[in-house]
Coordinates of N, CA, C and O in Angstrom, one line a residue:
M1 N -17.4 -26.0 -4.4 CA -18.5 -25.4 -3.6 C -18.2 -24.0 -3.3 O -17.1 -23.6 -2.9
R2 N -19.2 -23.1 -3.5 CA -19.1 -21.7 -3.2 C -19.2 -21.5 -1.7 O -20.0 -22.1 -1.0
V3 N -18.3 -20.7 -1.1 CA -18.2 -20.5 0.4 C -18.5 -19.1 0.7 O -17.9 -18.2 0.2
I4 N -19.5 -18.9 1.6 CA -19.9 -17.5 2.0 C -19.6 -17.5 3.5 O -20.2 -18.3 4.3
I5 N -18.8 -16.5 4.0 CA -18.6 -16.3 5.4 C -19.1 -15.0 5.8 O -18.7 -13.9 5.3
D6 N -20.1 -15.0 6.7 CA -20.8 -13.8 7.2 C -21.2 -12.9 6.0 O -21.0 -11.7 6.0
G7 N -21.8 -13.5 5.0 CA -22.3 -12.7 3.9 C -21.4 -12.4 2.7 O -21.8 -12.0 1.7
D8 N -20.1 -12.7 3.0 CA -19.1 -12.4 1.9 C -18.5 -13.7 1.4 O -18.1 -14.6 2.1
E9 N -18.4 -13.7 0.0 CA -17.8 -14.9 -0.6 C -16.3 -15.0 -0.2 O -15.6 -14.0 -0.2
H10 N -15.9 -16.2 0.1 CA -14.5 -16.4 0.4 C -13.9 -17.4 -0.6 O -14.4 -18.5 -0.8
V11 N -12.7 -17.0 -1.2 CA -12.0 -17.9 -2.1 C -10.7 -18.3 -1.4 O -9.9 -17.5 -1.0
F12 N -10.5 -19.6 -1.3 CA -9.3 -20.2 -0.7 C -8.2 -20.1 -1.7 O -8.3 -20.3 -2.9
S13 N -7.0 -19.8 -1.2 CA -5.8 -19.7 -2.1 C -5.3 -21.0 -2.6 O -4.8 -21.2 -3.7
G14 N -5.4 -22.1 -1.7 CA -4.9 -23.4 -2.1 C -6.1 -24.3 -2.5 O -7.2 -23.9 -2.5
D15 N -5.7 -25.5 -2.9 CA -6.7 -26.5 -3.2 C -7.4 -27.0 -2.0 O -6.8 -27.3 -1.0
I16 N -8.7 -27.1 -2.1 CA -9.6 -27.7 -1.1 C -10.3 -28.9 -1.7 O -11.1 -28.8 -2.6
G17 N -9.9 -30.1 -1.2 CA -10.4 -31.3 -1.8 C -11.6 -32.0 -1.0 O -12.5 -32.6 -1.6
T18 N -11.5 -31.9 0.3 CA -12.6 -32.5 1.1 C -13.3 -31.5 1.9 O -12.9 -30.4 2.1
K19 N -14.4 -32.0 2.5 CA -15.2 -31.1 3.4 C -14.4 -30.8 4.7 O -14.5 -29.7 5.2
E20 N -13.6 -31.8 5.1 CA -12.7 -31.5 6.3 C -11.8 -30.4 6.0 O -11.6 -29.5 6.8
E21 N -11.1 -30.4 4.8 CA -10.2 -29.4 4.4 C -10.9 -28.0 4.3 O -10.4 -27.0 4.8
L22 N -12.1 -28.0 3.7 CA -12.9 -26.8 3.6 C -13.2 -26.2 5.0 O -13.0 -25.0 5.2
F23 N -13.8 -27.1 5.8 CA -14.2 -26.6 7.2 C -13.0 -26.1 8.0 O -13.0 -25.1 8.7
S24 N -11.9 -26.9 7.9 CA -10.6 -26.5 8.5 C -10.2 -25.1 8.0 O -9.8 -24.2 8.8
G25 N -10.2 -24.9 6.7 CA -9.9 -23.6 6.1 C -10.8 -22.5 6.6 O -10.3 -21.4 6.9
V26 N -12.1 -22.7 6.7 CA -13.0 -21.7 7.2 C -12.7 -21.4 8.6 O -12.7 -20.2 9.0
K27 N -12.5 -22.4 9.5 CA -12.2 -22.2 10.9 C -10.9 -21.3 11.1 O -10.8 -20.4 11.9
E28 N -9.9 -21.6 10.2 CA -8.7 -20.9 10.3 C -8.9 -19.4 9.9 O -8.4 -18.5 10.6
E29 N -9.7 -19.2 8.9 CA -10.0 -17.9 8.4 C -10.7 -17.1 9.4 O -10.4 -15.9 9.7
V30 N -11.8 -17.7 10.0 CA -12.5 -16.9 11.0 C -11.8 -16.7 12.3 O -11.9 -15.7 13.0
A31 N -10.9 -17.7 12.7 CA -10.0 -17.5 13.9 C -9.1 -16.3 13.7 O -8.9 -15.6 14.7
R32 N -8.6 -16.1 12.5 CA -7.8 -14.9 12.2 C -8.6 -13.6 12.5 O -8.0 -12.6 12.8
R33 N -9.9 -13.7 12.4 CA -10.7 -12.5 12.6 C -11.2 -12.4 14.1 O -12.0 -11.6 14.4
G34 N -10.8 -13.4 14.9 CA -11.2 -13.5 16.3 C -12.6 -13.9 16.5 O -13.3 -13.5 17.4
R35 N -13.0 -14.8 15.6 CA -14.4 -15.3 15.6 C -14.4 -16.9 15.5 O -13.4 -17.5 15.3
V36 N -15.6 -17.4 15.8 CA -15.8 -18.9 15.6 C -17.1 -19.1 14.9 O -18.0 -18.3 14.8
V37 N -17.2 -20.3 14.2 CA -18.4 -20.6 13.4 C -19.5 -20.9 14.4 O -19.4 -21.7 15.3
R38 N -20.7 -20.2 14.1 CA -21.9 -20.4 14.9 C -22.8 -21.4 14.2 O -23.5 -22.2 14.8
S39 N -22.9 -21.2 12.8 CA -23.9 -22.0 12.1 C -23.4 -22.3 10.7 O -22.6 -21.5 10.1
I40 N -23.8 -23.4 10.1 CA -23.5 -23.8 8.8 C -24.8 -24.1 8.0 O -25.7 -24.8 8.5
M41 N -24.9 -23.5 6.8 CA -26.1 -23.7 6.0 C -25.6 -24.1 4.6 O -24.7 -23.4 4.0
V42 N -26.0 -25.3 4.1 CA -25.7 -25.7 2.8 C -27.0 -25.7 1.9 O -27.9 -26.4 2.3
D43 N -26.9 -25.0 0.8 CA -28.1 -24.9 -0.1 C -29.4 -24.6 0.6 O -30.4 -25.3 0.4
G44 N -29.3 -23.7 1.7 CA -30.5 -23.4 2.4 C -30.9 -24.2 3.6 O -31.9 -24.0 4.3
T45 N -30.1 -25.3 3.8 CA -30.5 -26.2 4.9 C -29.4 -26.1 6.0 O -28.2 -26.2 5.8
V46 N -29.8 -25.8 7.3 CA -28.9 -25.7 8.4 C -28.4 -27.1 8.8 O -29.2 -28.0 8.9
L47 N -27.1 -27.2 9.0 CA -26.5 -28.5 9.3 C -25.6 -28.3 10.5 O -25.0 -27.3 10.7
E48 N -25.5 -29.4 11.3 CA -24.5 -29.5 12.4 C -23.2 -29.8 11.7 O -23.1 -30.2 10.5
E49 N -22.1 -29.6 12.4 CA -20.8 -29.8 11.9 C -20.6 -31.3 11.3 O -20.1 -31.5 10.2
E50 N -21.1 -32.3 12.1 CA -20.9 -33.7 11.7 C -21.7 -33.9 10.4 O -21.2 -34.6 9.5
A51 N -22.9 -33.4 10.2 CA -23.6 -33.6 9.0 C -23.0 -32.9 7.8 O -22.9 -33.4 6.7
F52 N -22.4 -31.7 8.1 CA -21.7 -31.0 7.0 C -20.5 -31.8 6.5 O -20.3 -32.0 5.3
L53 N -19.7 -32.3 7.4 CA -18.6 -33.1 7.1 C -18.9 -34.4 6.3 O -18.2 -34.9 5.5
A54 N -20.1 -35.0 6.6 CA -20.5 -36.2 6.0 C -21.2 -36.0 4.6 O -21.5 -36.9 3.9
L55 N -21.6 -34.7 4.4 CA -22.3 -34.3 3.1 C -21.5 -34.6 1.9 O -20.3 -34.3 1.8
A56 N -22.1 -35.2 0.9 CA -21.4 -35.6 -0.3 C -21.4 -34.4 -1.3 O -20.4 -34.2 -2.0
G57 N -22.5 -33.7 -1.5 CA -22.6 -32.7 -2.5 C -22.8 -31.3 -1.9 O -22.3 -31.0 -0.8
G58 N -23.5 -30.5 -2.6 CA -23.8 -29.1 -2.1 C -23.2 -28.1 -3.0 O -22.0 -28.2 -3.5
G59 N -23.9 -27.0 -3.3 CA -23.4 -26.0 -4.2 C -22.9 -24.7 -3.5 O -22.0 -24.1 -3.9
E60 N -23.6 -24.4 -2.3 CA -23.2 -23.2 -1.6 C -23.2 -23.5 -0.1 O -24.2 -24.0 0.4
A61 N -22.1 -23.2 0.6 CA -22.0 -23.3 2.0 C -21.9 -21.9 2.6 O -21.0 -21.2 2.3
R62 N -22.9 -21.6 3.5 CA -22.8 -20.3 4.2 C -22.5 -20.6 5.7 O -23.1 -21.4 6.4
F63 N -21.5 -19.8 6.2 CA -21.0 -19.9 7.5 C -21.2 -18.6 8.2 O -20.8 -17.6 7.8
E64 N -22.0 -18.7 9.3 CA -22.2 -17.5 10.1 C -21.3 -17.6 11.4 O -21.2 -18.7 11.9
T65 N -20.7 -16.5 11.7 CA -19.7 -16.6 12.9 C -20.2 -15.6 14.0 O -21.0 -14.8 13.8
V66 N -19.5 -15.7 15.1 CA -19.7 -14.9 16.2 C -18.3 -14.6 16.9 O -17.4 -15.5 16.8
P67 N -18.1 -13.4 17.4 CA -16.9 -13.1 18.1 C -16.6 -14.1 19.2 O -17.6 -14.5 19.9
V68 N -15.4 -14.6 19.4 CA -15.1 -15.5 20.4 C -15.5 -15.0 21.8 O -16.2 -15.8 22.6
R69 N -15.3 -13.8 22.1 CA -15.7 -13.3 23.4 C -17.2 -13.3 23.7 O -17.6 -13.6 24.8
E70 N -18.0 -13.1 22.6 CA -19.4 -13.2 22.8 C -19.9 -14.6 23.1 O -20.7 -14.8 23.9
L71 N -19.2 -15.5 22.4 CA -19.5 -17.0 22.6 C -19.2 -17.3 24.0 O -19.9 -18.0 24.7
V72 N -18.0 -16.9 24.5 CA -17.6 -17.1 25.9 C -18.6 -16.6 26.9 O -19.0 -17.2 27.8
M73 N -19.0 -15.3 26.7 CA -19.9 -14.7 27.6 C -21.3 -15.4 27.6 O -21.8 -15.6 28.7
D74 N -21.7 -15.8 26.4 CA -23.0 -16.6 26.4 C -22.9 -17.9 27.1 O -23.7 -18.3 27.9
S75 N -21.7 -18.6 26.9 CA -21.5 -19.9 27.6 C -21.4 -19.8 29.1 O -22.0 -20.5 29.8
L76 N -20.7 -18.7 29.6 CA -20.6 -18.5 31.0 C -21.9 -18.1 31.6 O -22.3 -18.5 32.7
S77 N -22.7 -17.3 30.9 CA -24.0 -16.9 31.4 C -24.9 -18.1 31.5 O -25.6 -18.3 32.5
E78 N -24.9 -18.9 30.5 CA -25.7 -20.2 30.5 C -25.2 -21.1 31.7 O -26.0 -21.7 32.4
G79 N -23.9 -21.1 31.8 CA -23.3 -22.0 32.8 C -23.7 -21.6 34.2 O -24.0 -22.4 35.1
T80 N -23.7 -20.2 34.5 CA -24.1 -19.8 35.8 C -25.5 -20.1 36.1 O -25.9 -20.4 37.3
K81 N -26.4 -19.9 35.2 CA -27.8 -20.3 35.4 C -28.0 -21.8 35.7 O -28.7 -22.2 36.5
Y82 N -27.2 -22.6 34.9 CA -27.3 -24.0 35.1 C -26.9 -24.5 36.4 O -27.4 -25.4 37.0
M83 N -25.9 -23.8 37.0 CA -25.3 -24.2 38.3 C -26.4 -24.2 39.4 O -26.4 -25.0 40.3
G84 N -27.4 -23.3 39.3 CA -28.5 -23.2 40.3 C -29.4 -24.5 40.1 O -29.8 -25.1 41.1
H85 N -29.6 -24.9 38.9 CA -30.4 -26.1 38.6 C -29.6 -27.3 39.1 O -30.2 -28.3 39.7
L86 N -28.3 -27.3 38.9 CA -27.5 -28.4 39.3 C -27.5 -28.6 40.9 O -27.7 -29.7 41.4
S87 N -27.4 -27.5 41.6 CA -27.5 -27.5 43.0 C -28.8 -28.1 43.5 O -28.9 -28.9 44.4
A88 N -29.9 -27.6 42.9 CA -31.2 -28.1 43.3 C -31.3 -29.6 43.0 O -31.9 -30.3 43.8
G89 N -30.8 -30.0 41.9 CA -30.9 -31.4 41.5 C -30.1 -32.3 42.5 O -30.6 -33.4 42.9
L90 N -28.9 -31.8 42.9 CA -28.1 -32.6 43.9 C -28.9 -32.7 45.2 O -28.9 -33.7 45.9
S91 N -29.5 -31.6 45.7 CA -30.3 -31.6 46.9 C -31.4 -32.6 46.8 O -31.7 -33.4 47.7
K92 N -32.1 -32.7 45.6 CA -33.1 -33.6 45.4 C -32.6 -35.1 45.4 O -33.3 -36.0 46.0
V93 N -31.4 -35.3 44.9 CA -30.8 -36.6 44.9 C -30.7 -37.1 46.4 O -31.0 -38.2 46.8
A94 N -30.1 -36.2 47.2 CA -29.9 -36.5 48.6 C -31.2 -36.8 49.3 O -31.3 -37.7 50.1
D95 N -32.2 -36.0 49.0 CA -33.6 -36.2 49.6 C -34.1 -37.6 49.2 O -34.6 -38.3 50.0
M96 N -34.0 -38.0 47.9 CA -34.4 -39.3 47.5 C -33.7 -40.4 48.2 O -34.3 -41.4 48.6
L97 N -32.4 -40.3 48.3 CA -31.6 -41.3 48.9 C -32.0 -41.5 50.4 O -32.1 -42.6 50.9
E98 N -32.3 -40.4 51.1 CA -32.7 -40.4 52.5 C -34.2 -40.9 52.6 O -34.5 -41.5 53.6
A99 N -35.0 -40.8 51.5 CA -36.3 -41.3 51.6 C -36.4 -42.8 51.0 O -37.5 -43.2 50.7
D100 N -35.3 -43.4 50.9 CA -35.2 -44.8 50.5 C -35.7 -45.0 49.0 O -36.2 -46.0 48.6
K101 N -35.5 -43.9 48.2 CA -35.8 -44.0 46.8 C -34.4 -44.0 46.0 O -34.1 -43.2 45.2
T102 N -33.7 -45.1 46.3 CA -32.3 -45.2 45.9 C -32.2 -45.3 44.3 O -31.3 -44.6 43.7
V103 N -33.0 -46.1 43.7 CA -32.9 -46.2 42.2 C -33.2 -44.9 41.5 O -32.4 -44.5 40.7
E104 N -34.2 -44.2 41.9 CA -34.5 -42.9 41.3 C -33.4 -41.9 41.6 O -33.0 -41.1 40.7
G105 N -32.9 -41.9 42.9 CA -31.9 -41.0 43.2 C -30.6 -41.2 42.4 O -30.0 -40.3 42.0
L106 N -30.2 -42.5 42.2 CA -29.0 -42.8 41.5 C -29.2 -42.4 40.0 O -28.2 -42.0 39.3
G107 N -30.4 -42.6 39.5 CA -30.7 -42.1 38.1 C -30.5 -40.6 37.9 O -29.8 -40.2 37.0
L108 N -31.0 -39.9 38.9 CA -30.8 -38.4 38.8 C -29.4 -38.0 39.1 O -28.9 -37.1 38.5
L109 N -28.7 -38.8 39.9 CA -27.3 -38.5 40.2 C -26.4 -38.7 38.9 O -25.5 -37.9 38.7
Q110 N -26.8 -39.6 38.1 CA -26.1 -39.8 36.8 C -26.2 -38.6 36.0 O -25.2 -38.1 35.4
Q111 N -27.4 -38.0 35.9 CA -27.5 -36.7 35.2 C -26.7 -35.6 35.8 O -26.1 -34.8 35.1
A112 N -26.8 -35.5 37.1 CA -26.0 -34.5 37.8 C -24.5 -34.6 37.6 O -23.8 -33.6 37.4
A113 N -24.0 -35.8 37.6 CA -22.6 -36.1 37.3 C -22.2 -35.6 35.9 O -21.2 -34.9 35.7
E114 N -23.1 -35.8 34.9 CA -22.8 -35.3 33.6 C -22.8 -33.8 33.6 O -22.0 -33.2 32.9
G115 N -23.8 -33.2 34.3 CA -23.9 -31.8 34.4 C -22.6 -31.2 35.1 O -22.1 -30.1 34.7
I116 N -22.1 -31.8 36.1 CA -20.9 -31.3 36.7 C -19.7 -31.4 35.7 O -18.9 -30.4 35.6
G117 N -19.6 -32.5 35.0 CA -18.5 -32.6 34.0 C -18.7 -31.5 32.9 O -17.7 -30.8 32.5
W118 N -19.9 -31.2 32.5 CA -20.2 -30.2 31.5 C -19.8 -28.8 32.0 O -19.1 -28.0 31.4
S119 N -20.2 -28.5 33.3 CA -19.9 -27.2 33.9 C -18.4 -27.0 34.0 O -17.9 -25.9 33.7
L120 N -17.6 -28.0 34.5 CA -16.2 -27.9 34.6 C -15.5 -27.7 33.2 O -14.6 -26.9 33.0
Q121 N -16.1 -28.4 32.2 CA -15.5 -28.2 30.8 C -15.8 -26.8 30.3 O -14.9 -26.2 29.7
V122 N -17.0 -26.3 30.5 CA -17.4 -24.9 30.0 C -16.4 -23.9 30.7 O -15.9 -23.1 30.0
M123 N -16.2 -24.1 32.0 CA -15.4 -23.1 32.7 C -13.9 -23.2 32.2 O -13.3 -22.2 31.9
H124 N -13.4 -24.4 32.0 CA -12.1 -24.6 31.5 C -11.9 -24.0 30.1 O -10.9 -23.2 29.9
N125 N -12.8 -24.3 29.2 CA -12.7 -23.8 27.9 C -12.8 -22.2 27.8 O -12.1 -21.6 27.1
C126 N -13.7 -21.7 28.7 CA -13.8 -20.2 28.7 C -12.6 -19.6 29.3 O -12.2 -18.5 28.8
Q127 N -12.0 -20.2 30.3 CA -10.8 -19.7 30.8 C -9.7 -19.6 29.8 O -8.9 -18.6 29.7
I128 N -9.6 -20.7 29.0 CA -8.5 -20.7 27.9 C -8.8 -19.6 26.9 O -7.9 -18.9 26.6
L129 N -10.1 -19.5 26.5 CA -10.4 -18.4 25.5 C -10.2 -17.0 26.0 O -9.9 -16.1 25.2
L130 N -10.4 -16.8 27.3 CA -10.2 -15.5 27.9 C -8.8 -15.3 28.3 O -8.4 -14.1 28.7
G131 N -8.0 -16.3 28.4 CA -6.6 -16.2 28.8 C -6.5 -15.9 30.3 O -5.7 -15.2 30.8
I132 N -7.4 -16.6 31.1 CA -7.5 -16.3 32.5 C -7.1 -17.6 33.3 O -7.8 -18.6 33.0
S133 N -6.1 -17.6 34.1 CA -5.7 -18.8 34.9 C -6.6 -18.9 36.2 O -7.3 -18.0 36.6
D134 N -6.5 -20.1 36.8 CA -7.3 -20.4 38.0 C -7.0 -19.3 39.1 O -8.0 -18.9 39.7
N135 N -5.8 -18.9 39.3 CA -5.5 -18.0 40.4 C -5.9 -16.5 40.1 O -5.7 -15.7 40.9
E136 N -6.4 -16.3 38.9 CA -6.9 -14.9 38.6 C -8.5 -14.8 38.8 O -9.0 -13.7 38.5
I137 N -9.1 -15.9 39.2 CA -10.5 -15.9 39.4 C -10.9 -15.8 40.9 O -10.4 -16.6 41.7
G138 N -11.7 -14.8 41.3 CA -12.1 -14.7 42.7 C -10.9 -14.6 43.6 O -10.0 -13.8 43.4
D139 N -10.9 -15.5 44.6 CA -9.9 -15.5 45.6 C -8.7 -16.3 45.1 O -7.7 -16.5 45.9
G140 N -8.7 -16.8 43.9 CA -7.6 -17.5 43.3 C -7.5 -19.0 43.7 O -6.5 -19.6 43.4
K141 N -8.5 -19.5 44.3 CA -8.5 -20.9 44.8 C -9.3 -21.8 44.0 O -9.7 -22.9 44.5
V142 N -9.7 -21.5 42.8 CA -10.6 -22.3 42.0 C -9.9 -23.6 41.6 O -10.5 -24.7 41.6
G143 N -8.6 -23.6 41.4 CA -7.8 -24.9 41.1 C -7.9 -25.9 42.3 O -8.1 -27.1 42.1
E144 N -7.8 -25.3 43.5 CA -7.9 -26.2 44.7 C -9.3 -26.8 44.8 O -9.5 -27.9 45.1
L145 N -10.3 -25.9 44.5 CA -11.7 -26.4 44.5 C -11.9 -27.5 43.5 O -12.6 -28.5 43.8
K146 N -11.4 -27.3 42.3 CA -11.6 -28.4 41.3 C -11.0 -29.7 41.7 O -11.6 -30.8 41.6
T147 N -9.8 -29.6 42.4 CA -9.2 -30.9 42.9 C -10.0 -31.5 44.0 O -10.2 -32.7 44.0
S148 N -10.5 -30.7 44.9 CA -11.3 -31.2 46.0 C -12.6 -31.7 45.6 O -13.1 -32.7 46.1
L149 N -13.2 -31.1 44.6 CA -14.5 -31.6 44.0 C -14.3 -32.9 43.4 O -15.2 -33.8 43.6
V150 N -13.2 -33.1 42.6 CA -13.0 -34.5 42.1 C -12.8 -35.5 43.2 O -13.4 -36.6 43.1
G151 N -12.1 -35.1 44.3 CA -12.0 -36.0 45.4 C -13.3 -36.4 46.0 O -13.6 -37.6 46.4
E152 N -14.2 -35.4 46.2 CA -15.5 -35.6 46.7 C -16.4 -36.5 45.8 O -17.1 -37.4 46.3
L153 N -16.3 -36.3 44.5 CA -17.0 -37.2 43.6 C -16.5 -38.6 43.7 O -17.3 -39.6 43.5
E154 N -15.2 -38.8 43.9 CA -14.6 -40.2 44.0 C -15.1 -40.8 45.3 O -15.5 -42.0 45.3
K155 N -15.2 -40.1 46.4 CA -15.8 -40.6 47.6 C -17.3 -41.0 47.4 O -17.7 -42.0 47.9
A156 N -18.0 -40.2 46.7 CA -19.4 -40.5 46.4 C -19.5 -41.7 45.6 O -20.4 -42.6 45.8
S157 N -18.6 -41.9 44.6 CA -18.6 -43.1 43.8 C -18.4 -44.3 44.6 O -19.0 -45.4 44.4
S158 N -17.5 -44.2 45.6 CA -17.2 -45.3 46.5 C -18.4 -45.7 47.3 O -18.7 -46.9 47.5
S159 N -19.2 -44.7 47.7 CA -20.4 -45.0 48.5 C -21.4 -45.7 47.6 O -22.1 -46.6 48.1
I160 N -21.5 -45.4 46.3 CA -22.4 -46.1 45.4 C -21.9 -47.5 45.2 O -22.7 -48.4 45.4
E161 N -20.6 -47.7 45.0 CA -20.1 -49.1 44.8 C -20.3 -49.9 46.0 O -20.6 -51.1 45.9
N162 N -20.3 -49.3 47.2 CA -20.4 -50.1 48.4 C -21.9 -50.2 48.9 O -22.2 -50.8 49.9
G163 N -22.8 -49.7 48.0 CA -24.2 -49.8 48.3 C -24.7 -49.1 49.6 O -25.5 -49.6 50.4
K164 N -24.1 -47.9 49.8 CA -24.4 -47.1 51.0 C -25.1 -45.8 50.7 O -24.5 -44.8 50.6
P165 N -26.4 -45.9 50.4 CA -27.2 -44.7 50.0 C -27.2 -43.5 51.0 O -27.1 -42.4 50.6
L166 N -27.2 -43.8 52.3 CA -27.2 -42.8 53.3 C -25.9 -42.1 53.4 O -25.8 -40.9 53.5
E167 N -24.8 -42.9 53.2 CA -23.5 -42.3 53.2 C -23.3 -41.4 52.0 O -22.7 -40.4 52.0
L168 N -23.8 -41.9 50.8 CA -23.8 -41.1 49.6 C -24.5 -39.8 49.8 O -24.0 -38.7 49.4
S169 N -25.7 -39.8 50.4 CA -26.4 -38.6 50.7 C -25.6 -37.6 51.5 O -25.5 -36.4 51.2
F170 N -25.0 -38.2 52.5 CA -24.1 -37.4 53.4 C -23.0 -36.7 52.6 O -22.7 -35.5 52.7
R171 N -22.3 -37.5 51.7 CA -21.2 -37.0 50.9 C -21.7 -35.9 49.9 O -21.0 -34.9 49.7
I172 N -22.9 -36.1 49.4 CA -23.5 -35.1 48.5 C -23.7 -33.8 49.3 O -23.3 -32.7 48.8
R173 N -24.3 -33.9 50.4 CA -24.7 -32.7 51.2 C -23.5 -31.9 51.8 O -23.4 -30.7 51.8
T174 N -22.5 -32.7 52.2 CA -21.3 -32.1 52.9 C -20.1 -31.8 52.0 O -19.3 -31.0 52.4
G175 N -20.0 -32.5 50.9 CA -18.9 -32.4 50.0 C -19.2 -31.9 48.6 O -18.7 -30.8 48.2
V176 N -20.0 -32.6 47.9 CA -20.3 -32.3 46.5 C -21.1 -31.0 46.4 O -20.7 -30.0 45.6
L177 N -22.2 -30.9 47.1 CA -23.0 -29.7 47.0 C -22.3 -28.4 47.4 O -22.4 -27.4 46.6
P178 N -21.6 -28.3 48.5 CA -20.9 -27.1 48.8 C -19.8 -26.8 47.7 O -19.6 -25.6 47.4
G179 N -19.2 -27.8 47.2 CA -18.2 -27.6 46.1 C -18.9 -27.0 44.8 O -18.3 -26.1 44.2
I180 N -20.1 -27.5 44.5 CA -20.8 -27.0 43.3 C -21.2 -25.5 43.6 O -21.1 -24.7 42.7
Q181 N -21.6 -25.2 44.8 CA -22.1 -23.9 45.1 C -20.9 -22.9 45.0 O -21.0 -21.8 44.5
R182 N -19.7 -23.3 45.5 CA -18.5 -22.5 45.3 C -18.1 -22.4 43.9 O -17.7 -21.3 43.4
L183 N -18.2 -23.4 43.1 CA -17.9 -23.4 41.7 C -18.8 -22.4 41.0 O -18.3 -21.7 40.1
A184 N -20.0 -22.3 41.4 CA -21.0 -21.4 40.8 C -20.5 -19.9 41.0 O -20.6 -19.1 40.1
Q185 N -20.0 -19.7 42.2 CA -19.5 -18.4 42.5 C -18.2 -18.0 41.7 O -18.1 -16.9 41.2
Y186 N -17.4 -19.0 41.5 CA -16.2 -18.8 40.6 C -16.6 -18.6 39.2 O -16.0 -17.7 38.5
M187 N -17.6 -19.3 38.7 CA -18.1 -19.1 37.3 C -18.7 -17.7 37.2 O -18.4 -17.0 36.2
E188 N -19.4 -17.2 38.2 CA -19.9 -15.9 38.1 C -18.8 -14.9 38.1 O -18.8 -13.9 37.4
A189 N -17.8 -15.1 38.9 CA -16.6 -14.2 39.0 C -15.9 -14.2 37.6 O -15.4 -13.1 37.1
L190 N -15.8 -15.4 37.0 CA -15.2 -15.4 35.6 C -16.0 -14.7 34.6 O -15.4 -13.9 33.8
L191 N -17.3 -14.8 34.7 CA -18.2 -14.0 33.8 C -18.0 -12.5 34.0 O -17.9 -11.8 33.0
E192 N -17.9 -12.1 35.3 CA -17.7 -10.6 35.6 C -16.3 -10.2 35.0 O -16.2 -9.1 34.5
T193 N -15.3 -11.0 35.2 CA -14.0 -10.7 34.7 C -14.0 -10.5 33.2 O -13.5 -9.6 32.6
G194 N -14.7 -11.4 32.5 CA -14.9 -11.4 31.1 C -15.6 -10.1 30.6 O -15.2 -9.5 29.6
R195 N -16.6 -9.7 31.4 CA -17.4 -8.5 31.0 C -16.5 -7.3 31.2 O -16.6 -6.4 30.4
K196 N -15.7 -7.2 32.2 CA -14.8 -6.1 32.5 C -13.8 -5.9 31.3 O -13.5 -4.8 30.9
A197 N -13.3 -7.1 30.9 CA -12.3 -7.1 29.8 C -12.9 -6.5 28.5 O -12.2 -5.9 27.7
I198 N -14.2 -6.7 28.3 CA -14.9 -6.2 27.1 C -15.0 -4.6 27.1 O -14.8 -4.0 26.1
Q199 N -15.3 -4.1 28.3 CA -15.5 -2.6 28.4 C -14.3 -1.8 28.2 O -13.2 -2.1 28.3

């Protein structure tokens, strides 16, 4: 299979037998350039990574890349916007629980929990890629916040298990929501730190 990376043909020095080996070789090559793969196109069709790895044939694979720092800045920018939606969603969950709409509230809470997990993962990954530790962000207490937020989520989970929707609403308003709002500030601070590092 012919391999094109950012418009230039790439020839591997060793044998490439499988799609996994090919993709691994491409990732290593672009990592040496400080970049990551953004898109894969095989014979004119855009594919996700899983589809590419499962593909049996193909004559030409084109890989478009983006600088790691640009990807990090895009991810953090998207993350900071999302945090506002997450806060609004958590407030809505608390409102529903207080209005005796427990089933709807718990359904929305499930989505919010996934969003919290996604936000923490984005922040963690971006910190690694930028080489910035918890104590270098804002007032340096983001690590403490992450720990306390996990604790608040565990308390909220306990309220769910014990069938106490009003207690859950209270835990969301007094523990989870303030934690998410502080996390949003840290994510914004991380984004600003990343921008300064570029200039």
